[in-house]
XYZ file of C-alpha atoms in Angstrom:
90
model
C 0.000 0.000 0.000
C 1.280 3.493 -0.859
C 0.315 6.858 0.633
C 1.189 10.023 -1.286
C 1.507 13.647 -0.169
C -1.988 15.134 0.023
C -3.743 11.882 0.987
C -5.878 12.014 4.126
C -6.199 9.586 7.012
C -7.938 9.668 10.379
C -7.844 7.816 13.678
C -9.372 8.050 17.117
C -7.757 9.724 20.111
C -8.519 9.025 23.752
C -10.262 5.663 23.294
C -12.697 6.974 20.690
C -13.623 10.230 22.436
C -12.194 12.295 19.563
C -11.257 11.680 15.953
C -8.522 13.562 14.128
C -8.069 14.139 10.410
C -4.480 14.306 9.152
C -2.923 14.942 5.754
C 0.073 12.957 4.536
C 3.067 15.227 3.907
C 5.641 12.670 2.670
C 5.203 9.515 0.608
C 5.193 6.196 2.472
C 4.964 2.550 1.426
C 3.784 -0.353 3.581
C 6.109 -3.292 4.134
C 5.125 -6.920 3.529
C 3.177 -7.061 6.813
C 1.257 -3.845 6.079
C 3.200 -1.589 8.461
C 4.388 1.882 7.455
C 5.735 5.016 9.055
C 4.112 8.139 7.657
C 4.622 11.876 8.187
C 1.387 13.852 8.635
C 0.190 17.390 9.289
C -1.060 18.714 11.640
C 1.249 17.093 14.166
C -0.044 14.126 16.146
C -1.043 15.276 19.628
C -0.616 13.403 22.877
C -3.373 10.872 23.541
C -3.106 8.747 20.423
C -2.693 4.997 20.520
C -0.192 3.353 18.167
C -2.634 0.430 17.851
C -5.508 2.677 16.743
C -7.362 1.689 13.604
C -6.551 4.141 10.801
C -9.274 5.105 8.324
C -7.997 5.560 4.764
C -11.397 5.362 3.051
C -13.521 8.424 3.813
C -11.407 9.680 6.719
C -13.211 12.114 9.016
C -12.541 14.635 11.752
C -14.520 16.846 14.090
C -14.605 20.523 13.138
C -16.383 23.675 14.265
C -17.267 26.646 12.073
C -15.425 29.781 13.141
C -17.846 32.519 14.241
C -18.427 35.257 11.691
C -17.116 33.280 8.700
C -20.367 31.727 7.408
C -21.663 33.267 4.167
C -24.585 32.183 2.001
C -25.463 33.250 -1.534
C -28.662 32.146 -3.291
C -28.730 31.755 -7.061
C -32.347 31.314 -8.167
C -34.114 29.103 -8.783
C -32.358 26.166 -7.035
C -28.768 26.879 -6.125
C -27.249 28.132 -2.905
C -23.529 28.570 -2.327
C -22.120 28.613 1.176
C -18.640 29.284 2.487
C -17.069 29.208 5.924
C -13.820 28.682 7.788
C -13.481 25.809 10.239
C -10.987 24.508 12.751
C -10.466 20.932 13.898
C -11.313 20.135 17.501
C -10.122 17.215 19.574
């Protein structure tokens, strides 16, 4: 298995209490037993478990919308565009 810069992955922190989304910043290839060391951003915080299951398909994280950044624009008859800034929470 190969991960490339820009790929995403996620895993749980604190026994499933929080999930973090990370982006691969350097290419990595799994060895014959499926183990790899990978560099990610943002940095991995304390509280992770090296035995945690890593999601490579549809990785997710928990985010909150920053106050004052939500904008909505309606384009009749059916379209609405929204934009916002968000920050990951753990």
